[in-house]
mmCIF file of C-alpha atoms and ligand atoms in Angstrom:
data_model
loop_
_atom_site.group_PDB
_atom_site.id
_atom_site.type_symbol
_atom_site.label_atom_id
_atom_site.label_comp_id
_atom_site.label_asym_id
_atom_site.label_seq_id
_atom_site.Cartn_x
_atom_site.Cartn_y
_atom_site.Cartn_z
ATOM 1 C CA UNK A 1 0.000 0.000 0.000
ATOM 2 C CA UNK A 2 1.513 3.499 -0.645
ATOM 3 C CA UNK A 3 0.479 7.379 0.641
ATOM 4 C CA UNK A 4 0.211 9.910 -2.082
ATOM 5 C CA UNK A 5 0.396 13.656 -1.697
ATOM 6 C CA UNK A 6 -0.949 15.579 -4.518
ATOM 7 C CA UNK A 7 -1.248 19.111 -5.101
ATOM 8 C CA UNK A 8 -3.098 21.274 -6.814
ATOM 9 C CA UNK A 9 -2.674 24.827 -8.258
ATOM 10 C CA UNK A 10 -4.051 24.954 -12.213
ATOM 11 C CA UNK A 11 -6.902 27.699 -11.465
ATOM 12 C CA UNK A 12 -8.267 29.372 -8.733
ATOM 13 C CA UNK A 13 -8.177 27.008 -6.267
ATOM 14 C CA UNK A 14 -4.709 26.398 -3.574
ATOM 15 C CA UNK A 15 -4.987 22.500 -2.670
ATOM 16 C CA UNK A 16 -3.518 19.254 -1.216
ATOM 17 C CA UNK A 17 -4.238 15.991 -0.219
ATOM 18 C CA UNK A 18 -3.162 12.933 1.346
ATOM 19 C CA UNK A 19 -4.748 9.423 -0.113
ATOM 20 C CA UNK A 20 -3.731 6.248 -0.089
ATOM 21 C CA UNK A 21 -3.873 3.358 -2.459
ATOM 22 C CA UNK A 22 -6.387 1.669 -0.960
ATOM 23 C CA UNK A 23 -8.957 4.470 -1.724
ATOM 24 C CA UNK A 24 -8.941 6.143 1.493
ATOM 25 C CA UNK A 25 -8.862 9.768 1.845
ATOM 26 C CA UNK A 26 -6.603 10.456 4.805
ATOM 27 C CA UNK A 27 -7.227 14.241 3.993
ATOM 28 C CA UNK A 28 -8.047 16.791 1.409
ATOM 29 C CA UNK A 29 -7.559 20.451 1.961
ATOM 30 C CA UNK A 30 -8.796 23.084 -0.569
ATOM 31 C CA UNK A 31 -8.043 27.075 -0.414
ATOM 32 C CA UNK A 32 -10.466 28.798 -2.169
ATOM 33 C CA UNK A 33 -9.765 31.809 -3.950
ATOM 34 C CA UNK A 34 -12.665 33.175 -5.036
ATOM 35 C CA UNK A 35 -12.918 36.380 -2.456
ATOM 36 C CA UNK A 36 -9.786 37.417 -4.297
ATOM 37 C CA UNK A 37 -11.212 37.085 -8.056
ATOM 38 C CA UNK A 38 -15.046 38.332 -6.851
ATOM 39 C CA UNK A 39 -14.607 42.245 -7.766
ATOM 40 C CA UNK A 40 -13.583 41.174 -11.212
ATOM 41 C CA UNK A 41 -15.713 38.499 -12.474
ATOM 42 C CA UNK A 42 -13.104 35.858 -13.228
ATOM 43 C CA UNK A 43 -10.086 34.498 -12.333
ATOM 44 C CA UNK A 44 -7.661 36.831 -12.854
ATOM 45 C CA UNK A 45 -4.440 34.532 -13.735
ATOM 46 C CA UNK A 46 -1.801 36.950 -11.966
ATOM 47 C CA UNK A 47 -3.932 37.159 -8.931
ATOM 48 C CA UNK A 48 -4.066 33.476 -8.912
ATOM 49 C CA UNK A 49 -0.209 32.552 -9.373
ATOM 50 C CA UNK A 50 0.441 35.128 -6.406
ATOM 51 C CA UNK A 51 -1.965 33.829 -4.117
ATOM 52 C CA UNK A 52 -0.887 30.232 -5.187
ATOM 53 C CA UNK A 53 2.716 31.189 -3.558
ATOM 54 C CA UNK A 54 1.284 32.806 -0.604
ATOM 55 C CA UNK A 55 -1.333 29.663 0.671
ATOM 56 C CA UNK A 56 0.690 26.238 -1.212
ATOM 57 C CA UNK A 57 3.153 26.056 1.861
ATOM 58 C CA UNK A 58 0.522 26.247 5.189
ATOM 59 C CA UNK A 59 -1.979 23.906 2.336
ATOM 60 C CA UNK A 60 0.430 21.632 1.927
ATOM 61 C CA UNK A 61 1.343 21.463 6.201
ATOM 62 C CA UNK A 62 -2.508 21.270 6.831
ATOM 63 C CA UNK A 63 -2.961 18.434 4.627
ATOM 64 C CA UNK A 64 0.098 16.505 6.375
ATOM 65 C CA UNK A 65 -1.092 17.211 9.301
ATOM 66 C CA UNK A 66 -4.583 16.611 9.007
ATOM 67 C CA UNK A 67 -3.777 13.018 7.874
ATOM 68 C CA UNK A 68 -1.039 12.516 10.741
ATOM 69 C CA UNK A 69 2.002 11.619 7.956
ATOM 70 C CA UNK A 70 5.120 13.226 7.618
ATOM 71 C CA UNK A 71 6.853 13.955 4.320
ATOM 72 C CA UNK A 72 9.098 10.933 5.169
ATOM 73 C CA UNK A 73 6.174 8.313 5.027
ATOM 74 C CA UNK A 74 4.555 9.609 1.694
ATOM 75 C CA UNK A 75 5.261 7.298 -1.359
ATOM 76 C CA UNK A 76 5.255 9.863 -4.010
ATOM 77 C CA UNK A 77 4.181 13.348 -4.070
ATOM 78 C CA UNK A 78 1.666 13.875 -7.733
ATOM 79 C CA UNK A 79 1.290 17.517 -8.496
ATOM 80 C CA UNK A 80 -1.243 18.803 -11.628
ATOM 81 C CA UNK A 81 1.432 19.892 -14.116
ATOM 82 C CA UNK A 82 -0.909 21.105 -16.802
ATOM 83 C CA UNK A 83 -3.374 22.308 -18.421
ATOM 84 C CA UNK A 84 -3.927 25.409 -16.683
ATOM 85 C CA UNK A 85 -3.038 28.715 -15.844
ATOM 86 C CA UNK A 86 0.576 28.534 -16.010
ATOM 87 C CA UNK A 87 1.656 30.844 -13.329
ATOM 88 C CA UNK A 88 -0.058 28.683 -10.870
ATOM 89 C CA UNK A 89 0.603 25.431 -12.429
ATOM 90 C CA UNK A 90 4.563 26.572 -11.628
ATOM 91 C CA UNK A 91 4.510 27.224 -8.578
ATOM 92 C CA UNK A 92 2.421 23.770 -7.494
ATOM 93 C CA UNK A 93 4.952 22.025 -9.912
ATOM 94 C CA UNK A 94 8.129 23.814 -8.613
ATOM 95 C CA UNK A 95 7.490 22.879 -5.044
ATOM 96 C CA UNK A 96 6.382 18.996 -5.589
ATOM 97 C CA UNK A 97 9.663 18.915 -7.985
ATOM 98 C CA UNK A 98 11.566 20.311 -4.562
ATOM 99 C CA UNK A 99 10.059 18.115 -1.767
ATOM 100 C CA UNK A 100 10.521 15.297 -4.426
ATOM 101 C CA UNK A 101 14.355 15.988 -4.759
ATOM 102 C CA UNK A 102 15.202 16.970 -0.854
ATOM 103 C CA UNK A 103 13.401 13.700 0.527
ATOM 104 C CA UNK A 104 14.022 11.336 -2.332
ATOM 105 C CA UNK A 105 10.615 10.693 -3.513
ATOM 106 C CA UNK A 106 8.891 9.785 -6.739
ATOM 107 C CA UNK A 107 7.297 12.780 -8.601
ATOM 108 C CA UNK A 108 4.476 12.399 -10.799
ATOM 109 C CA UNK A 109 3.214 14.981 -13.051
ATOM 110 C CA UNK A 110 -0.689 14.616 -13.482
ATOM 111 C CA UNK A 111 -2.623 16.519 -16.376
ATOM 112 C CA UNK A 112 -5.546 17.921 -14.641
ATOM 113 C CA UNK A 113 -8.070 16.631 -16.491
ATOM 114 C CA UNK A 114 -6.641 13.005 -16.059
ATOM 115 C CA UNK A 115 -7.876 13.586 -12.578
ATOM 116 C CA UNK A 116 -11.405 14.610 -13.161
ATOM 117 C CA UNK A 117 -11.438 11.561 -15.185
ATOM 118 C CA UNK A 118 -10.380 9.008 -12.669
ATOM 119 C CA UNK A 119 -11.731 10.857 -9.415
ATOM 120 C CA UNK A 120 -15.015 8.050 -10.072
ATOM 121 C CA UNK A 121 -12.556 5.400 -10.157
ATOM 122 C CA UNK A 122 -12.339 6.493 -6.074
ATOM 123 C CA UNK A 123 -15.321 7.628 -5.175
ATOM 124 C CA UNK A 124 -17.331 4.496 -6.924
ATOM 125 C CA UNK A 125 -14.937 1.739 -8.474
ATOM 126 C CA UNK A 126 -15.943 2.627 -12.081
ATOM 127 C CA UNK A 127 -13.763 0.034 -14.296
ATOM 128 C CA UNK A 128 -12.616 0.991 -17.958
ATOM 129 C CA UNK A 129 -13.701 1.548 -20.003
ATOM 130 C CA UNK A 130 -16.319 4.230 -19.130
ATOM 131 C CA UNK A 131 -17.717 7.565 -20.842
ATOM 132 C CA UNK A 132 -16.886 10.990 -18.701
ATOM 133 C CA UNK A 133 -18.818 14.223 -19.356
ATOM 134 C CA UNK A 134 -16.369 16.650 -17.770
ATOM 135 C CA UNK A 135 -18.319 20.193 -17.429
ATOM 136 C CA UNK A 136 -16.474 22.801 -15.269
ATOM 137 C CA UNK A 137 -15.496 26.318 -15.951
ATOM 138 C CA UNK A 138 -12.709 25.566 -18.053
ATOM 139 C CA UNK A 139 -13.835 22.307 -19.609
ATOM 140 C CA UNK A 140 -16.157 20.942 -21.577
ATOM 141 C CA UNK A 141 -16.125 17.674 -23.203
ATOM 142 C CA UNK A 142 -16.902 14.017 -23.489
ATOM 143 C CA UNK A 143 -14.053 11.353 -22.521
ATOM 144 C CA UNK A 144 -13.720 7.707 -23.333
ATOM 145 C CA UNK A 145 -11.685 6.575 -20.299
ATOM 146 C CA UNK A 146 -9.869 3.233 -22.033
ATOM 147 C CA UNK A 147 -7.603 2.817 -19.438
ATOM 148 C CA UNK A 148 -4.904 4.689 -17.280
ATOM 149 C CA UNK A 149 -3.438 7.237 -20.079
ATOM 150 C CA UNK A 150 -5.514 6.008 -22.774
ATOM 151 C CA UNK A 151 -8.088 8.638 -23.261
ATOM 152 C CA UNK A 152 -10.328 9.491 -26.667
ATOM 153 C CA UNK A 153 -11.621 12.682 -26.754
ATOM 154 C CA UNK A 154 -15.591 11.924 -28.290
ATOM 155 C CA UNK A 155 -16.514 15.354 -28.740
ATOM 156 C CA UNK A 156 -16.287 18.653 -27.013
ATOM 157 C CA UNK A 157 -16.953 22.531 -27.025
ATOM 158 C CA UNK A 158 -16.508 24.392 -30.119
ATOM 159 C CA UNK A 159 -16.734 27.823 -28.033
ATOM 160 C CA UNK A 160 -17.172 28.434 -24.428
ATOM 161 C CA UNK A 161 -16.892 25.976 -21.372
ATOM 162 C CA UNK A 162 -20.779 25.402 -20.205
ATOM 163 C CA UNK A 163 -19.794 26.733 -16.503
ATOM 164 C CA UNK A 164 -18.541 29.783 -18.532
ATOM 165 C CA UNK A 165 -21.557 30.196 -19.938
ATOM 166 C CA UNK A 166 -23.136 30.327 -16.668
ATOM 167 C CA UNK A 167 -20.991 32.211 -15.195
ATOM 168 C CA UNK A 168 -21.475 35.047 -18.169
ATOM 169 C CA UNK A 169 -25.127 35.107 -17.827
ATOM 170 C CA UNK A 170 -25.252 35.491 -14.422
ATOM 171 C CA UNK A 171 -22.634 38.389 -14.632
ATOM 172 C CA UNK A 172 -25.656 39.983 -17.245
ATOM 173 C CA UNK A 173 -28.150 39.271 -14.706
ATOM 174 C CA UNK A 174 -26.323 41.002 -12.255
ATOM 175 C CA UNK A 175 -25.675 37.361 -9.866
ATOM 176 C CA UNK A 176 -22.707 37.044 -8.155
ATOM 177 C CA UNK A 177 -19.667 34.698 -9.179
ATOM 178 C CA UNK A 178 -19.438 32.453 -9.546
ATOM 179 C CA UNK A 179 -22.662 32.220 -11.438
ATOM 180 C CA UNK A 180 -23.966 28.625 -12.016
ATOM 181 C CA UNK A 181 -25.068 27.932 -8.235
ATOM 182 C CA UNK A 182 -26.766 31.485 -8.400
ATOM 183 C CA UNK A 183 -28.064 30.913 -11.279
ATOM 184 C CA UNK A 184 -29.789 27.175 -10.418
ATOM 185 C CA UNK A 185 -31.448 28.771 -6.850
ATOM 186 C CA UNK A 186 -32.905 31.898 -9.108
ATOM 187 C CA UNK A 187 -33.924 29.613 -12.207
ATOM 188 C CA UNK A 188 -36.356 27.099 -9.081
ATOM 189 C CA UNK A 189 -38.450 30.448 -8.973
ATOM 190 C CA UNK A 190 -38.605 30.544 -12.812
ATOM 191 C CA UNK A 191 -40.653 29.513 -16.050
ATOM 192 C CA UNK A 192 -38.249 27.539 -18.427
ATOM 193 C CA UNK A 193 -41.138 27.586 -20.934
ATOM 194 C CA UNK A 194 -41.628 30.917 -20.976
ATOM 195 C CA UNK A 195 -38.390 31.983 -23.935
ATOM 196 C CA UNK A 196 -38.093 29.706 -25.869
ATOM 197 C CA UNK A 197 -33.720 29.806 -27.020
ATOM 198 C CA UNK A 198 -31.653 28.228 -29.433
ATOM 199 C CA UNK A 199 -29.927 25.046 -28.869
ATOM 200 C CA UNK A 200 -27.131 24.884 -30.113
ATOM 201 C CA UNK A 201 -25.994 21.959 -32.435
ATOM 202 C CA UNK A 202 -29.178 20.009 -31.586
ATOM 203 C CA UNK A 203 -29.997 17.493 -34.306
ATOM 204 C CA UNK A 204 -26.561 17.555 -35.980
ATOM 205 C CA UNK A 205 -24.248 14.479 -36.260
ATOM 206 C CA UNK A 206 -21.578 13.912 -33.814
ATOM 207 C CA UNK A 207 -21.302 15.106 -30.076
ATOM 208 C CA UNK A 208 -19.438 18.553 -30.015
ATOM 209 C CA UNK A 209 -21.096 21.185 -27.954
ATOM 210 C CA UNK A 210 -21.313 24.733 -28.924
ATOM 211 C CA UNK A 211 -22.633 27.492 -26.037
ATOM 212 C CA UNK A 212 -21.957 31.217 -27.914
ATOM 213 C CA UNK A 213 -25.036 31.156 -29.610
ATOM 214 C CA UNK A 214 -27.176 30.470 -27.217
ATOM 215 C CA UNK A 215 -25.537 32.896 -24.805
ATOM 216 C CA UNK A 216 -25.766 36.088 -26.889
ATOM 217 C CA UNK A 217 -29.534 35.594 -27.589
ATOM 218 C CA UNK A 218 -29.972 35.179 -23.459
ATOM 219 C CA UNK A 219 -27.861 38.588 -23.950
ATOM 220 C CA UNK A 220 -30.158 40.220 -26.544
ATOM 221 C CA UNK A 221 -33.023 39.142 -24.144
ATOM 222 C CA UNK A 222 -31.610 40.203 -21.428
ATOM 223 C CA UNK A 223 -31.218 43.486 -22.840
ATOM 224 C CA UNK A 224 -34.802 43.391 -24.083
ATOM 225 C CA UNK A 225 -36.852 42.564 -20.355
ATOM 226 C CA UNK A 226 -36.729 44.913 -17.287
ATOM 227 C CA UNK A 227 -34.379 43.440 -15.034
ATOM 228 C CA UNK A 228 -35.701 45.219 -12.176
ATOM 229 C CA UNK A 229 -39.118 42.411 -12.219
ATOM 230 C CA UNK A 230 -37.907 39.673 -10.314
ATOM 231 C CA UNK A 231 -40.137 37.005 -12.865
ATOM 232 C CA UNK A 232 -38.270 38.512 -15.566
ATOM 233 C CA UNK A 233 -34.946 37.494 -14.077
ATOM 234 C CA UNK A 234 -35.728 34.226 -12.830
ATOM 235 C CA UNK A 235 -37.649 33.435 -16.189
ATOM 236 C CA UNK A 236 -34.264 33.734 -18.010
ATOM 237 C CA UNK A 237 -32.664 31.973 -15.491
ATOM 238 C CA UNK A 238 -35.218 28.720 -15.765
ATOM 239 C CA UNK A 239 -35.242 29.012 -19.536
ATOM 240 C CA UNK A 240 -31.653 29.284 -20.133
ATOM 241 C CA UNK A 241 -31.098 26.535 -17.446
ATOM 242 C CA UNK A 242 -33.660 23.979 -19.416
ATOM 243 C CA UNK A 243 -31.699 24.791 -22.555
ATOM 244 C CA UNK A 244 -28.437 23.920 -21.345
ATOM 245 C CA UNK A 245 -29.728 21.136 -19.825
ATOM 246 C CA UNK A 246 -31.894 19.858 -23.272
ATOM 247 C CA UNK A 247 -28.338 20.130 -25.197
ATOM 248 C CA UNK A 248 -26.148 18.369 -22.906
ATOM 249 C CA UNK A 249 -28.686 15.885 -23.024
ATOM 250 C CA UNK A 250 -29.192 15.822 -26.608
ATOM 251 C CA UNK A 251 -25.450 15.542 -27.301
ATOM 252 C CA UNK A 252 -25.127 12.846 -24.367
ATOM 253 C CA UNK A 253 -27.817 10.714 -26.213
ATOM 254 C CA UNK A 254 -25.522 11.083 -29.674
ATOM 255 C CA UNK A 255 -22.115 10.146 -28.173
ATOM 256 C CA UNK A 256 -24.018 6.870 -26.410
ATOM 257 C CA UNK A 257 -25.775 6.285 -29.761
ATOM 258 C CA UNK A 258 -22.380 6.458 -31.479
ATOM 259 C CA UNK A 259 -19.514 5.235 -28.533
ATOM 260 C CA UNK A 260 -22.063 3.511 -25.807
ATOM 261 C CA UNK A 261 -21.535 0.030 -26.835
ATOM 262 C CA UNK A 262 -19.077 -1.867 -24.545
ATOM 263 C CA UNK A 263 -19.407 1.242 -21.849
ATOM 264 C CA UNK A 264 -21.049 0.375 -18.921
ATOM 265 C CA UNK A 265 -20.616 3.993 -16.478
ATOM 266 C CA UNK A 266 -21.395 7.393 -17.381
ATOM 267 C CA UNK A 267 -19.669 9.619 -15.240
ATOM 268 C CA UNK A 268 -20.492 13.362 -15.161
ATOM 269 C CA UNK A 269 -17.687 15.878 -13.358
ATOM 270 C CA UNK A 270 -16.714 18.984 -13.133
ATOM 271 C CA UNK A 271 -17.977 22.122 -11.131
ATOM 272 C CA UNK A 272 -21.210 22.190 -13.300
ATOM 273 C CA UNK A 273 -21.646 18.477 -12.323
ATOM 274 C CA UNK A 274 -23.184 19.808 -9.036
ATOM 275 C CA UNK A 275 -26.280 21.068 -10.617
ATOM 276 C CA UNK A 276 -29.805 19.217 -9.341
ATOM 277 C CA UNK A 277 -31.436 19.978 -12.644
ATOM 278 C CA UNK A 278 -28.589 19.071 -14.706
ATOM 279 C CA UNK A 279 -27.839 15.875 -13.236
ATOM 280 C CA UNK A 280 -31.894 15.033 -13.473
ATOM 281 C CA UNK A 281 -32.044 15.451 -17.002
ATOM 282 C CA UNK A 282 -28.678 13.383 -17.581
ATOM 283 C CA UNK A 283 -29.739 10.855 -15.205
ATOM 284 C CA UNK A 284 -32.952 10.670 -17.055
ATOM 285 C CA UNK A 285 -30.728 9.854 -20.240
ATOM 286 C CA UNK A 286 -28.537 7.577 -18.742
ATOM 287 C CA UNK A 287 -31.627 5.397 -17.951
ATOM 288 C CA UNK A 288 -32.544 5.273 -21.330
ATOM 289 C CA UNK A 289 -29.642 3.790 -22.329
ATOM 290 C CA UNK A 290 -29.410 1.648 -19.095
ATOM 291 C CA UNK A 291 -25.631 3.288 -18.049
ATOM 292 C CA UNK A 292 -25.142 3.782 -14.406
ATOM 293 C CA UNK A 293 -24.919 7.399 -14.020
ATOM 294 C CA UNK A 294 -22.334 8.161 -11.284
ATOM 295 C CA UNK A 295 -21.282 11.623 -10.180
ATOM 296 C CA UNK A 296 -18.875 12.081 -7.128
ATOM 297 C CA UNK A 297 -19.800 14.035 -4.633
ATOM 298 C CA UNK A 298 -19.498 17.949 -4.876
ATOM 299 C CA UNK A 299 -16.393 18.443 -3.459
ATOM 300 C CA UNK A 300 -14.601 15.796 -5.744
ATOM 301 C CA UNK A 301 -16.236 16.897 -8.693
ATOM 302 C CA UNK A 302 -14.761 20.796 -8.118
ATOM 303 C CA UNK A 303 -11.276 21.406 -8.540
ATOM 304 C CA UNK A 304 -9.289 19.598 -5.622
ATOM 305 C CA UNK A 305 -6.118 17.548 -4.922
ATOM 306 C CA UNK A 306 -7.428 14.818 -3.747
ATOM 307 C CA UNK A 307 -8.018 13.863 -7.748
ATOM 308 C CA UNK A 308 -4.328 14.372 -8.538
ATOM 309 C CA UNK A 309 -3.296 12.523 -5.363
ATOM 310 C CA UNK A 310 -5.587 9.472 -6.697
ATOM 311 C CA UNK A 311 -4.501 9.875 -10.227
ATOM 312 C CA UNK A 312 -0.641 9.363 -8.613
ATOM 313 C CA UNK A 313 -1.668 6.596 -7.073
ATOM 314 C CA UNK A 314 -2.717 4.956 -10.051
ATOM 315 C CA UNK A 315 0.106 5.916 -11.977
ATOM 316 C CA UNK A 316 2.357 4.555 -9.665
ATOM 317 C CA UNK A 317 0.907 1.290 -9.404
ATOM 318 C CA UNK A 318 1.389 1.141 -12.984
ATOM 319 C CA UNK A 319 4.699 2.042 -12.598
ATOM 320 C CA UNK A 320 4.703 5.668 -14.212
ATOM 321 C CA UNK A 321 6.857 8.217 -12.543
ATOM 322 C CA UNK A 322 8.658 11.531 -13.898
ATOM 323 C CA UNK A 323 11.521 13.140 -14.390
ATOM 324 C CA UNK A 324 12.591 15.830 -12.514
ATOM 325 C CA UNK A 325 12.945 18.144 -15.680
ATOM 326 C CA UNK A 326 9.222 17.608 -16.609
ATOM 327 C CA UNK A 327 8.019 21.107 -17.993
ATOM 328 C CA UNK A 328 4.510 22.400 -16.810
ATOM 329 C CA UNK A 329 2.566 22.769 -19.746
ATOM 330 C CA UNK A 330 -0.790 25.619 -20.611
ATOM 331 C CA UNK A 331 -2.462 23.170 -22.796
ATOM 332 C CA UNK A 332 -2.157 19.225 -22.127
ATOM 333 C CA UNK A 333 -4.721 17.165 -24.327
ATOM 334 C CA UNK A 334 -5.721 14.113 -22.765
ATOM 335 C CA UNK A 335 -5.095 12.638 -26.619
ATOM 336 C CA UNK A 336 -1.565 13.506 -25.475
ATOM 337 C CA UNK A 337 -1.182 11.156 -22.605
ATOM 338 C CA UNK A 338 -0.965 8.066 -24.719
ATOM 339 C CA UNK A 339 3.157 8.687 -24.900
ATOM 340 C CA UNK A 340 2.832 7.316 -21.195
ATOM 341 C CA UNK A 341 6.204 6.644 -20.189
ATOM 342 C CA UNK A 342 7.894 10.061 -22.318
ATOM 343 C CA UNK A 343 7.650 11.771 -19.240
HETATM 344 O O1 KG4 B 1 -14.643 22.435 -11.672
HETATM 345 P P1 KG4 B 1 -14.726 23.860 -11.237
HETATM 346 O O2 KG4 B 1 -14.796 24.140 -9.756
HETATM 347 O O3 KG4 B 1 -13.495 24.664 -11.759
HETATM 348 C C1 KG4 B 1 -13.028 24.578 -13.072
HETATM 349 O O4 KG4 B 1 -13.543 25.357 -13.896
HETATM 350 O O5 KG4 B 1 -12.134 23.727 -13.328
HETATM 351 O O6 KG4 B 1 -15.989 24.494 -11.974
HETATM 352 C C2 KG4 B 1 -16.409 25.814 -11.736
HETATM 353 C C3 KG4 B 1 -17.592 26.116 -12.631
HETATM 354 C C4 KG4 B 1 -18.022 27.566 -12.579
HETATM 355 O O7 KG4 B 1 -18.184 28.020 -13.901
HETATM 356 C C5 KG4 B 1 -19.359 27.509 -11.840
HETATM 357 O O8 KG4 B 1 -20.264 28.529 -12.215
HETATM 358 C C6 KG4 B 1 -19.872 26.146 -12.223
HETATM 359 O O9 KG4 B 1 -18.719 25.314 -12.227
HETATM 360 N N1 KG4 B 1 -20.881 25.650 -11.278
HETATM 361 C C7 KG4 B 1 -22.171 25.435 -11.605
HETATM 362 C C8 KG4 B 1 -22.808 25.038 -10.395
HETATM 363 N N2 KG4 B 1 -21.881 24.997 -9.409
HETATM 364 C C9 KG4 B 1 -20.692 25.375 -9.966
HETATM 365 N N3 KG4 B 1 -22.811 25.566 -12.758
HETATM 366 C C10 KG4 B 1 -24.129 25.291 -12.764
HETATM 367 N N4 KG4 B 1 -24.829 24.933 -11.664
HETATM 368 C C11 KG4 B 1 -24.215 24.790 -10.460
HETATM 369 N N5 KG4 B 1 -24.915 24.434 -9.388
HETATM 370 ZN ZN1 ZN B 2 -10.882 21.232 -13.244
#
């Protein structure tokens, strides 16, 4: 059995964990940033590589500590080495490359989304291959999970992330950020029948996803209802909801129709992943194609380290370690993990 530290720093979020091979989380500590990145409406990538340096250190002692393990009994120490905002990405890199060298440990460079994708391989023993449906403010596609580092990308947005979406249309409604958990508690006072939106890509071949559409006609009728009548605002925010979640489920029902065969889980993660309505509507899919639909809980779904400590422990079961000179990298396709033991 081995312990795994992983860190996380690829957005807007300052974390580490401790978990151990045998799936148990021994602890998983997540700085939020979002205070910092509120007066601007996004995650400001500067902000978030300074704040990255300023929290990593006392994250990284609070998850030690928390789990009762010192450096000296951890394994290997897996750290999310792309894709990301690169400022941050360095610093969580550079300081899992320097525990790594000072106390002789394996390091393990994790691409981000490798994490998402195996976090249901924790949380609910989901065997390859499976389907994932990552949605989160930076992501948005469908994954064929073959095995560890053998990932097919099925389809994915042509335009915006769908949690960017949300998050843009509750900036125009005047919500808070970020915007999709705002947006879900306004839209359960709201008519999603009552504008009728386009859906993007609906009926065509294939299972890309496409959001910029849809979100400048909720812009043009935004700008064409009197945001100051409360129905008005939660109207938009039901209809727009219902039309997000009549895509994703249209495109869900295309990729099983064309890559379901031999798959068995559909997982859904990803910050957008927490939304009730969503997840009814996908369930509701999933049982038409009779998939178990499994979705780890909230705080696995959401950026966290606990993911990348997981992902390490795979890979190093598997036998797949780094090098020392392994270069954080801004973009990272999963397509591009199949060169497995390159780095
Ligand atoms: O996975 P995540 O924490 O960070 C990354 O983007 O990687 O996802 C954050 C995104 C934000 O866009 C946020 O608005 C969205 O997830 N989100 C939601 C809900 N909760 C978070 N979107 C819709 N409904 C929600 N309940
Ligand atoms: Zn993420």
């Amino acid at each position: 059995m081995s312990i795994i530290l992983g860190i996380e720093t690829s957005c807007d979020e300052t974390a580490a964990a401790v978990v151990r091979s045998d799936k148990t989380i021994l602890s998983n500590i997540v700085h939020s940033q979002m205070q910092e990145h509120l007066p601007y409406g996004g995650v400001v990538p500067e902000i978030a590589a300074r704040s990255h340096l300023v929290y990593l250190e006392p994250v990284i002692t609070q998850a030690l500590t928390q789990a009762n393990v010192t450096l000296e009994e951890i394994d290997a120490i897996a750290v999310t080495a792309g894709p990301g905002l690169i400022g941050g990405v360095m610093v969580g890199v550079m300081a899992a490359k320097a525990m790594a060298a000072v106390h002789e440990k394996p390091f393990i460079a994790i691409n981000h989304l490798e994490g998402h994708a195996l976090t249901a391989r924790l949380t609910d023993d989901v065997p390859f291959p499976f389907i994932l449906l990552l949605i989160s403010g930076g992501h948005c596609q469908f994954i064929l999970a073959k095995n560890l580092g053998h990932y097919e990308v099925l389809g994915q947005t042509i335009d915006d992330a769908v949690g960017e979406s949300f998050d843009k249309i509750a900036q125009l409604l005047e919500l808070d950020y970020p915007g999709g958990p705002e947006i879900e508690k306004l839209a359960r006072q709201g008519d999603p029948n009552r504008f009728v939106l386009p859906k993007p890509l609906k009926g065509k071949p294939g299972c890309d996803l496409s959001f910029s559409g849809l979100k400048t006609a909720v812009r043009q009728l935004i700008e064409n209802q009197t945001l100051q009548n409360p129905q008005d605002r939660a109207d938009i925010a039901a209809s727009f909801q219902q039309t997000i979640a009549d895509t994703l489920g249209n495109r869900l029902q295309n990729c099983l129709d064309l890559h379901g065969t031999g798959v068995k889980d559909l997982v859904i993660a990803g910050g957008v992943a927490a939304n009730q309505y969503l997840r009814q509507k996908l369930e509701a899919v999933a049982t038409l194609y009779q998939k178990r639909l499994v979705v780890p809980p909230a705080k696995l779904c959401t950026d966290n380290a606990v993911m990348i400590a997981w992902a390490g422990a795979e890979r190093l079961k598997a036998g797949y370690v780094s090098k020392l000179d392994f270069a954080p990298r801004p973009r990272w396709p999963l397509t591009e993990m199949n060169e497995l033991e390159s780095y």
